[in-house]
Tab-separated table of C-alpha atoms in Angstrom:
chain	number	residue	atom	x	y	z
A	1	MET	CA	5.190	-36.740	-12.521
A	2	ALA	CA	7.424	-34.132	-14.140
A	3	PRO	CA	11.181	-34.865	-14.220
A	4	PRO	CA	13.225	-33.025	-11.575
A	5	PRO	CA	14.080	-29.530	-12.849
A	6	ALA	CA	17.749	-28.887	-13.548
A	7	ALA	CA	17.647	-25.896	-11.208
A	8	ALA	CA	16.819	-28.229	-8.340
A	9	GLU	CA	20.229	-29.909	-8.229
A	10	GLN	CA	21.219	-27.906	-5.148
A	11	ILE	CA	18.623	-28.909	-2.574
A	12	GLU	CA	18.198	-26.414	0.233
A	13	THR	CA	18.922	-27.684	3.703
A	14	THR	CA	16.121	-26.865	6.101
A	15	THR	CA	17.327	-24.985	9.136
A	16	THR	CA	17.062	-26.805	12.451
A	17	THR	CA	17.454	-23.684	14.579
A	18	ALA	CA	14.132	-22.812	16.135
A	19	ILE	CA	13.111	-19.491	14.679
A	20	HIS	CA	11.921	-18.157	18.033
A	21	GLU	CA	15.288	-18.739	19.725
A	22	GLU	CA	17.554	-16.542	17.624
A	23	ASP	CA	20.310	-14.479	19.254
A	24	ASP	CA	18.918	-11.253	17.817
A	25	GLY	CA	15.791	-11.606	19.940
A	26	GLN	CA	13.399	-11.273	17.004
A	27	VAL	CA	10.383	-13.565	16.808
A	28	VAL	CA	9.149	-13.852	13.228
A	29	ASN	CA	6.982	-16.792	12.274
A	30	PRO	CA	3.530	-17.226	10.709
A	31	TRP	CA	1.813	-16.714	14.060
A	32	GLU	CA	3.940	-14.161	15.915
A	33	VAL	CA	6.009	-11.125	14.985
A	34	SER	CA	7.947	-9.192	17.625
A	35	ALA	CA	11.338	-7.548	18.042
A	36	LYS	CA	13.739	-7.560	20.972
A	37	ASP	CA	12.661	-5.273	23.829
A	38	GLY	CA	9.712	-3.996	21.775
A	39	GLY	CA	11.978	-2.453	19.135
A	40	LYS	CA	11.806	-2.466	15.336
A	41	ILE	CA	12.193	-5.542	13.160
A	42	ASP	CA	15.713	-5.687	11.686
A	43	TYR	CA	15.007	-6.804	8.128
A	44	ASP	CA	18.692	-7.191	7.227
A	45	LYS	CA	19.124	-9.712	10.037
A	46	LEU	CA	15.899	-11.400	8.986
A	47	ILE	CA	17.177	-11.810	5.426
A	48	ASP	CA	20.429	-13.285	6.728
A	49	ARG	CA	18.610	-15.665	9.058
A	50	PHE	CA	16.033	-16.836	6.519
A	51	GLY	CA	18.510	-17.003	3.646
A	52	CYS	CA	16.481	-14.991	1.125
A	53	GLN	CA	17.791	-12.139	-1.052
A	54	ARG	CA	17.230	-8.393	-1.226
A	55	LEU	CA	15.092	-7.293	-4.171
A	56	ASP	CA	17.444	-4.949	-6.001
A	57	HIS	CA	16.840	-2.171	-8.514
A	58	ALA	CA	18.036	-4.299	-11.429
A	59	LEU	CA	15.226	-6.827	-10.839
A	60	ILE	CA	12.639	-4.055	-10.640
A	61	GLN	CA	13.917	-2.643	-13.935
A	62	ARG	CA	13.618	-6.116	-15.473
A	63	VAL	CA	9.964	-6.296	-14.405
A	64	GLU	CA	9.297	-2.978	-16.131
A	65	HIS	CA	11.162	-4.066	-19.250
A	66	LEU	CA	9.449	-7.466	-19.530
A	67	THR	CA	5.925	-6.211	-18.821
A	68	SER	CA	6.170	-2.784	-20.524
A	69	CYS	CA	4.425	-1.420	-17.411
A	70	PRO	CA	5.628	0.839	-14.603
A	71	ALA	CA	6.683	-0.978	-11.436
A	72	HIS	CA	4.038	-1.071	-8.726
A	73	VAL	CA	4.439	1.480	-5.948
A	74	PHE	CA	5.140	-1.415	-3.545
A	75	LEU	CA	8.125	-2.394	-5.704
A	76	ARG	CA	9.386	1.148	-6.250
A	77	ARG	CA	9.372	1.918	-2.535
A	78	GLY	CA	10.703	-1.344	-1.179
A	79	VAL	CA	7.484	-2.580	0.444
A	80	PHE	CA	8.181	-5.882	-1.314
A	81	PHE	CA	11.865	-6.045	-0.484
A	82	ALA	CA	13.043	-9.657	-0.487
A	83	HIS	CA	12.713	-12.687	-2.725
A	84	ARG	CA	13.628	-16.262	-3.451
A	85	ASP	CA	14.309	-17.137	-7.106
A	86	PHE	CA	12.328	-14.198	-8.503
A	87	ALA	CA	15.036	-13.798	-11.156
A	88	GLU	CA	14.380	-17.387	-12.273
A	89	ILE	CA	10.674	-16.547	-12.703
A	90	LEU	CA	11.621	-13.577	-14.887
A	91	ASP	CA	14.062	-15.725	-16.863
A	92	ALA	CA	11.331	-18.289	-17.499
A	93	TYR	CA	8.843	-15.592	-18.495
A	94	GLU	CA	11.369	-14.090	-20.897
A	95	ARG	CA	11.796	-17.521	-22.522
A	96	GLY	CA	8.045	-17.715	-23.018
A	97	ASP	CA	7.425	-20.220	-20.202
A	98	ASN	CA	4.255	-19.816	-18.139
A	99	PHE	CA	3.979	-19.595	-14.366
A	100	TYR	CA	1.157	-19.125	-11.872
A	101	LEU	CA	0.631	-17.068	-8.724
A	102	TYR	CA	-0.330	-18.381	-5.302
A	103	THR	CA	-1.199	-16.344	-2.220
A	104	GLY	CA	-3.592	-16.725	0.681
A	105	ARG	CA	-5.362	-15.470	3.748
A	106	GLY	CA	-6.025	-16.936	7.174
A	107	PRO	CA	-9.638	-15.896	7.877
A	108	SER	CA	-9.634	-15.032	11.575
A	109	SER	CA	-11.514	-11.723	11.531
A	110	GLU	CA	-14.699	-10.306	10.065
A	111	ALA	CA	-13.025	-7.276	8.519
A	112	LEU	CA	-9.595	-6.862	6.987
A	113	HIS	CA	-7.257	-4.032	7.889
A	114	LEU	CA	-5.029	-2.255	5.381
A	115	GLY	CA	-2.090	-4.517	6.170
A	116	HIS	CA	-4.161	-7.515	5.084
A	117	LEU	CA	-4.910	-5.856	1.739
A	118	ILE	CA	-1.275	-5.254	0.764
A	119	PRO	CA	-0.460	-8.742	-0.583
A	120	PHE	CA	-3.715	-8.805	-2.547
A	121	MET	CA	-3.199	-5.349	-4.039
A	122	PHE	CA	0.261	-6.414	-5.161
A	123	THR	CA	-0.881	-9.824	-6.404
A	124	LYS	CA	-3.521	-8.154	-8.575
A	125	TYR	CA	-0.775	-6.049	-10.154
A	126	LEU	CA	1.285	-9.181	-10.855
A	127	GLN	CA	-1.730	-10.932	-12.377
A	128	ASP	CA	-2.480	-7.919	-14.572
A	129	VAL	CA	1.026	-7.264	-15.914
A	130	PHE	CA	2.145	-10.874	-16.392
A	131	LYS	CA	-1.318	-12.112	-17.472
A	132	VAL	CA	-1.118	-15.324	-15.453
A	133	PRO	CA	-3.513	-17.451	-13.374
A	134	LEU	CA	-3.813	-17.170	-9.608
A	135	VAL	CA	-4.859	-19.530	-6.827
A	136	ILE	CA	-5.868	-18.015	-3.467
A	137	GLN	CA	-5.963	-20.287	-0.424
A	138	LEU	CA	-8.246	-19.497	2.515
A	139	THR	CA	-6.782	-21.433	5.438
A	140	ASP	CA	-9.950	-21.811	7.484
A	141	ASP	CA	-8.520	-25.046	8.906
A	142	GLU	CA	-5.411	-23.237	10.162
A	143	LYS	CA	-7.485	-20.683	12.034
A	144	PHE	CA	-9.536	-23.448	13.641
A	145	LEU	CA	-6.298	-25.038	14.853
A	146	TRP	CA	-4.716	-21.806	16.165
A	147	LYS	CA	-7.686	-19.709	17.279
A	148	ASN	CA	-10.587	-20.259	19.655
A	149	LEU	CA	-13.085	-20.503	16.790
A	150	THR	CA	-15.499	-23.206	15.680
A	151	VAL	CA	-15.168	-24.889	12.303
A	152	GLU	CA	-18.407	-23.238	11.208
A	153	GLU	CA	-17.210	-19.773	12.211
A	154	CYS	CA	-13.919	-20.258	10.347
A	155	GLN	CA	-15.864	-21.299	7.245
A	156	ARG	CA	-18.132	-18.256	7.523
A	157	LEU	CA	-15.180	-15.894	7.945
A	158	ALA	CA	-13.508	-17.468	4.899
A	159	ARG	CA	-16.460	-16.460	2.707
A	160	GLU	CA	-16.590	-12.973	4.216
A	161	ASN	CA	-12.865	-12.500	3.610
A	162	ALA	CA	-13.301	-13.836	0.068
A	163	LYS	CA	-15.618	-10.877	-0.623
A	164	ASP	CA	-12.891	-8.421	0.424
A	165	ILE	CA	-10.369	-10.277	-1.737
A	166	ILE	CA	-12.656	-10.292	-4.792
A	167	ALA	CA	-13.226	-6.556	-4.242
A	168	CYS	CA	-9.524	-6.004	-5.029
A	169	GLY	CA	-10.453	-6.561	-8.670
A	170	PHE	CA	-9.120	-9.997	-9.585
A	171	ASP	CA	-9.944	-11.421	-13.005
A	172	ILE	CA	-12.427	-14.290	-12.510
A	173	SER	CA	-11.286	-15.894	-15.764
A	174	LYS	CA	-7.782	-16.277	-14.282
A	175	THR	CA	-8.523	-16.735	-10.542
A	176	PHE	CA	-9.488	-19.722	-8.392
A	177	ILE	CA	-10.244	-19.094	-4.699
A	178	PHE	CA	-10.543	-22.118	-2.433
A	179	ALA	CA	-11.118	-22.790	1.272
A	180	ASP	CA	-9.268	-25.741	2.741
A	181	PHE	CA	-12.258	-27.311	4.497
A	182	ASN	CA	-14.055	-27.537	1.161
A	183	TYR	CA	-11.225	-28.284	-1.267
A	184	VAL	CA	-8.635	-30.500	0.443
A	185	GLY	CA	-8.767	-34.057	-0.895
A	186	GLY	CA	-7.796	-36.017	-3.973
A	187	ALA	CA	-4.609	-34.816	-5.695
A	188	PHE	CA	-4.197	-31.995	-3.150
A	189	TYR	CA	-4.238	-34.454	-0.232
A	190	LYS	CA	-1.882	-36.815	-2.072
A	191	ASN	CA	0.680	-33.996	-2.327
A	192	MET	CA	0.174	-33.138	1.349
A	193	VAL	CA	1.045	-36.689	2.354
A	194	GLU	CA	4.078	-36.699	0.020
A	195	VAL	CA	5.366	-33.552	1.760
A	196	ALA	CA	4.527	-34.795	5.265
A	197	LYS	CA	6.515	-37.994	4.704
A	198	ARG	CA	9.636	-36.010	3.781
A	199	VAL	CA	9.730	-33.577	6.733
A	200	THR	CA	10.907	-34.974	10.057
A	201	TYR	CA	9.443	-33.883	13.356
A	202	ASN	CA	12.797	-32.359	14.303
A	203	GLN	CA	12.802	-30.318	11.091
A	204	ALA	CA	9.267	-29.090	11.808
A	205	VAL	CA	10.298	-28.064	15.321
A	206	GLY	CA	13.352	-26.289	13.908
A	207	ILE	CA	11.449	-24.411	11.239
A	208	PHE	CA	8.285	-23.499	13.146
A	209	GLY	CA	9.305	-23.634	16.802
A	210	PHE	CA	6.669	-26.166	17.834
A	211	THR	CA	6.847	-27.312	21.454
A	212	GLY	CA	5.653	-30.341	23.331
A	213	GLU	CA	2.612	-28.326	24.416
A	214	ASP	CA	1.386	-27.796	20.835
A	215	HIS	CA	-1.335	-30.175	19.706
A	216	ILE	CA	-0.594	-32.416	16.751
A	217	GLY	CA	-3.019	-30.521	14.531
A	218	LYS	CA	-0.542	-27.633	14.413
A	219	VAL	CA	2.371	-29.931	13.577
A	220	SER	CA	0.386	-31.538	10.747
A	221	PHE	CA	-0.727	-28.262	9.135
A	222	PRO	CA	2.370	-26.988	7.225
A	223	PRO	CA	1.946	-29.399	4.254
A	224	VAL	CA	-1.513	-27.877	3.673
A	225	GLN	CA	0.043	-24.479	2.977
A	226	ALA	CA	2.938	-26.008	1.059
A	227	VAL	CA	1.185	-27.892	-1.719
A	228	PRO	CA	-0.710	-25.101	-3.533
A	229	SER	CA	2.777	-24.305	-4.903
A	230	PHE	CA	2.671	-27.658	-6.775
A	231	PRO	CA	0.582	-27.418	-9.975
A	232	SER	CA	-0.644	-31.016	-9.666
A	233	SER	CA	-2.645	-29.954	-6.575
A	234	PHE	CA	-5.082	-28.351	-9.052
A	235	PRO	CA	-5.827	-30.973	-11.709
A	236	HIS	CA	-8.833	-28.984	-12.938
A	237	LEU	CA	-6.457	-26.119	-13.775
A	238	PHE	CA	-3.047	-27.539	-14.565
A	239	SER	CA	-3.508	-31.107	-15.783
A	240	GLY	CA	-0.563	-31.902	-18.055
A	241	LYS	CA	1.280	-28.775	-16.819
A	242	GLU	CA	3.051	-30.302	-13.807
A	243	ASN	CA	6.284	-28.469	-14.683
A	244	LEU	CA	4.777	-24.999	-14.152
A	245	ARG	CA	6.663	-22.649	-11.881
A	246	CYS	CA	4.885	-20.911	-8.996
A	247	LEU	CA	5.456	-17.390	-7.615
A	248	ILE	CA	4.176	-16.588	-4.122
A	249	PRO	CA	3.666	-12.943	-3.041
A	250	CYS	CA	3.417	-12.819	0.767
A	251	ALA	CA	4.642	-11.097	3.918
A	252	ILE	CA	8.013	-12.356	5.099
A	253	ASP	CA	6.523	-14.038	8.194
A	254	GLN	CA	5.172	-16.746	5.838
A	255	ASP	CA	8.706	-17.629	4.688
A	256	PRO	CA	9.110	-20.644	7.044
A	257	TYR	CA	6.333	-22.541	5.249
A	258	PHE	CA	8.100	-22.165	1.947
A	259	ARG	CA	11.628	-22.839	3.200
A	260	MET	CA	10.208	-26.232	4.094
A	261	THR	CA	8.417	-26.488	0.731
A	262	ARG	CA	11.516	-25.548	-1.269
A	263	ASP	CA	13.468	-28.275	0.540
A	264	VAL	CA	10.904	-30.921	-0.432
A	265	ALA	CA	9.877	-29.786	-3.938
A	266	PRO	CA	12.893	-31.192	-5.872
A	267	LYS	CA	12.424	-34.567	-4.157
A	268	LEU	CA	8.939	-34.704	-5.681
A	269	GLY	CA	10.062	-33.503	-9.117
A	270	TYR	CA	8.770	-29.925	-8.871
A	271	HIS	CA	10.410	-26.561	-9.247
A	272	LYS	CA	11.052	-24.817	-5.956
A	273	PRO	CA	8.364	-22.150	-5.514
A	274	ALA	CA	9.675	-18.609	-5.906
A	275	LEU	CA	8.718	-15.928	-3.385
A	276	ILE	CA	8.477	-12.160	-3.351
A	277	GLU	CA	8.131	-10.936	0.227
A	278	SER	CA	6.905	-7.757	1.894
A	279	LEU	CA	7.694	-5.748	4.990
A	280	PHE	CA	5.221	-5.731	7.857
A	281	PHE	CA	2.642	-2.964	7.872
A	282	PRO	CA	3.160	-0.965	11.088
A	283	ALA	CA	0.526	-0.282	13.710
A	284	LEU	CA	-0.756	3.279	14.043
A	285	GLN	CA	1.025	3.562	17.384
A	286	GLY	CA	4.400	2.995	15.734
A	287	GLU	CA	6.639	0.234	14.438
A	288	THR	CA	7.205	-0.941	17.986
A	289	GLY	CA	3.451	-1.303	18.388
A	290	LYS	CA	1.419	-4.193	17.078
A	291	MET	CA	-1.838	-4.279	15.189
A	292	SER	CA	-4.302	-6.212	17.292
A	293	ALA	CA	-7.879	-7.304	16.743
A	294	SER	CA	-8.457	-6.491	20.424
A	295	ASP	CA	-7.353	-2.880	19.828
A	296	PRO	CA	-9.357	-1.403	16.934
A	297	ASN	CA	-7.329	1.813	17.217
A	298	SER	CA	-4.126	0.027	16.189
A	299	ALA	CA	-5.158	-0.239	12.529
A	300	ILE	CA	-7.354	1.178	9.770
A	301	TYR	CA	-10.014	-1.339	8.738
A	302	VAL	CA	-11.787	-1.541	5.400
A	303	THR	CA	-15.053	-1.102	7.333
A	304	ASP	CA	-13.960	2.180	8.973
A	305	SER	CA	-15.987	5.291	8.150
A	306	ALA	CA	-14.393	8.569	7.057
A	307	LYS	CA	-14.940	9.820	10.606
A	308	ASP	CA	-13.265	6.707	12.066
A	309	ILE	CA	-10.238	7.183	9.815
A	310	LYS	CA	-9.921	10.866	10.705
A	311	ASN	CA	-10.134	10.155	14.444
A	312	LYS	CA	-7.687	7.250	14.338
A	313	VAL	CA	-5.064	9.139	12.343
A	314	ASN	CA	-5.359	12.339	14.373
A	315	LYS	CA	-5.429	10.650	17.782
A	316	HIS	CA	-3.355	7.496	17.373
A	317	ALA	CA	-0.925	7.795	14.426
A	318	PHE	CA	2.522	8.160	16.016
A	319	SER	CA	4.190	11.368	14.930
A	320	GLY	CA	7.860	12.102	14.376
A	321	GLY	CA	7.156	15.817	14.680
A	322	GLN	CA	8.497	17.926	17.532
A	323	ASP	CA	6.455	18.776	20.629
A	324	SER	CA	6.154	22.478	19.796
A	325	ILE	CA	5.798	24.404	16.549
A	326	GLU	CA	8.901	26.448	17.294
A	327	LYS	CA	11.004	23.366	17.923
A	328	HIS	CA	9.506	21.646	14.869
A	329	ARG	CA	10.361	24.597	12.622
A	330	GLN	CA	13.902	24.450	13.944
A	331	LEU	CA	14.577	20.692	13.964
A	332	GLY	CA	12.023	19.199	11.582
A	333	ALA	CA	10.340	15.804	11.863
A	334	ASN	CA	12.016	12.455	12.471
A	335	LEU	CA	10.823	10.611	9.357
A	336	GLU	CA	12.238	7.306	10.591
A	337	VAL	CA	9.545	6.965	13.246
A	338	ASP	CA	6.704	8.982	11.728
A	339	ILE	CA	3.732	6.700	10.968
A	340	PRO	CA	1.799	9.128	8.710
A	341	VAL	CA	4.832	9.318	6.391
A	342	LYS	CA	5.235	5.538	6.473
A	343	TYR	CA	1.556	5.025	5.573
A	344	LEU	CA	1.862	7.571	2.757
A	345	SER	CA	4.870	5.607	1.498
A	346	PHE	CA	2.558	2.625	1.097
A	347	PHE	CA	-0.504	4.300	-0.366
A	348	LEU	CA	0.309	7.693	-1.934
A	349	GLU	CA	0.823	6.918	-5.630
A	350	ASP	CA	2.572	10.145	-6.636
A	351	ASP	CA	6.338	9.764	-6.101
A	352	ALA	CA	6.995	13.486	-6.537
A	353	GLU	CA	4.380	14.452	-3.964
A	354	LEU	CA	5.723	11.931	-1.461
A	355	GLU	CA	9.258	13.250	-1.844
A	356	HIS	CA	7.981	16.831	-1.463
A	357	ILE	CA	6.193	15.913	1.782
A	358	LYS	CA	9.276	14.165	3.154
A	359	LYS	CA	11.513	17.093	2.282
A	360	GLU	CA	9.210	19.789	3.684
A	361	TYR	CA	8.193	17.827	6.788
A	362	GLY	CA	11.758	16.726	7.506
A	363	ALA	CA	12.901	20.364	7.273
A	364	GLY	CA	10.132	21.588	9.581
A	365	ARG	CA	8.362	23.642	6.917
A	366	MET	CA	5.359	21.287	6.959
A	367	LEU	CA	3.595	20.492	10.236
A	368	THR	CA	2.352	17.140	11.542
A	369	GLY	CA	-1.267	18.222	11.167
A	370	GLU	CA	-0.776	18.920	7.462
A	371	VAL	CA	0.794	15.515	6.855
A	372	LYS	CA	-1.956	13.767	8.794
A	373	GLN	CA	-4.588	15.650	6.800
A	374	ARG	CA	-3.096	14.395	3.517
A	375	LEU	CA	-2.963	10.841	4.887
A	376	ILE	CA	-6.618	11.044	5.952
A	377	GLN	CA	-7.545	12.017	2.381
A	378	VAL	CA	-5.545	9.153	0.859
A	379	LEU	CA	-6.867	6.501	3.251
A	380	THR	CA	-10.460	7.706	3.071
A	381	GLU	CA	-10.411	7.473	-0.730
A	382	LEU	CA	-8.816	4.011	-0.629
A	383	VAL	CA	-11.247	2.608	1.954
A	384	GLU	CA	-14.290	4.152	0.270
A	385	ARG	CA	-13.223	2.722	-3.097
A	386	HIS	CA	-12.838	-0.700	-1.510
A	387	ARG	CA	-16.171	-0.416	0.317
A	388	ARG	CA	-18.006	0.310	-2.945
A	389	ALA	CA	-16.303	-2.615	-4.665
A	390	ARG	CA	-17.084	-4.994	-1.814
A	391	ALA	CA	-20.730	-3.937	-1.698
A	392	ALA	CA	-21.015	-5.117	-5.300
A	393	VAL	CA	-19.696	-8.618	-4.455
A	394	THR	CA	-22.606	-11.044	-4.126
A	395	ASP	CA	-22.703	-14.559	-2.701
A	396	GLU	CA	-23.142	-15.766	-6.272
A	397	MET	CA	-19.847	-14.079	-7.217
A	398	VAL	CA	-18.099	-15.809	-4.315
A	399	ASP	CA	-19.515	-19.132	-5.504
A	400	ALA	CA	-18.282	-18.406	-9.028
A	401	PHE	CA	-14.718	-17.616	-7.919
A	402	MET	CA	-14.675	-20.726	-5.695
A	403	ALA	CA	-16.201	-23.104	-8.246
A	404	VAL	CA	-13.881	-25.968	-9.193
A	405	ARG	CA	-13.681	-25.322	-12.916
A	406	PRO	CA	-11.172	-25.027	-15.744
A	407	LEU	CA	-9.852	-21.582	-16.665
A	408	PRO	CA	-9.562	-21.944	-20.461
A	409	HIS	CA	-7.967	-18.533	-21.097
A	410	MET	CA	-5.842	-18.221	-17.977
A	411	PHE	CA	-2.573	-17.470	-19.787
A	412	GLY	CA	-2.270	-14.308	-21.855
């Protein structure tokens, strides 16, 4: 076991306030996201409640300096907006110390929507610019515990989702994808038990909001998502490297898992995992709406055709434009609520073009239909590019990414 890192002297105290009973009325946990009275998520309050930090411009500049690469669009535009100890990761990298990436996916649906792709698109960028290994966890066990799905269906969906993940372009020589039902055991299970023994039931209730009606499978799951952030959970990858740091790109609703993990890690002699966390991707109907598998019109899926995308954007994307051309020319669009502009902020690469659209649309010189047309072009190209990449992913490729094997050239 590695000696306790010096940085771990100040152990974080796990909150015992149930995250679904906050005064601000926001519910943000790994299984539910909603705001008070159907409003917008207040990310400033969320940062204060969770105890993470805003990702500031100085950190983004450091990334560019250390990697000699432009910052990803998700960094430049604040899509990834909060972090825990990201500066420490950059400090370690600058000293020449290695780290690894860890992210994941809960496979509960056949097809991914664009919101599901965001952490993987960003993780690929991190892998490329820092030249580091990556572990991707498919929590098929979690979905069995939370959803009305059989074990076999969860396992099948995990492999289907793995194809979409591989299609994002990850480097197989630096990437290990695993599904919990297949991989959990040995050193991984040993770490799970070490974590489980150090988290009280009251702490688990405080962090995750479990109730007496929840079955014990849910209460026992959090250590499964915690321990991929410990390098010893992957002896085939990191044997003799138990002091490696871990960076986790994820949406901020996953933060509770890693608040718990960061509390326990120093007790086991590991660095606290660092996190870099994203905003939520809004539903087409607006930020007060919610993407739902039961409402296919609430999101753009990677399986949508060009016609599907055009219809969804034109019919369902909430507009901040005025209700008449005359009024729109006079008052301009409300960019704060306009979904086409928000989606372009995620996926339109050209900063100058985005700023031009915002300026012209906000002043009323550009109409809603024109903005939607540009969004349709951007999304159609993105989805078609992904569809071609996924079509090239074979079952043999999935097996290769998921094979328990060493990665001899995973650093550099």
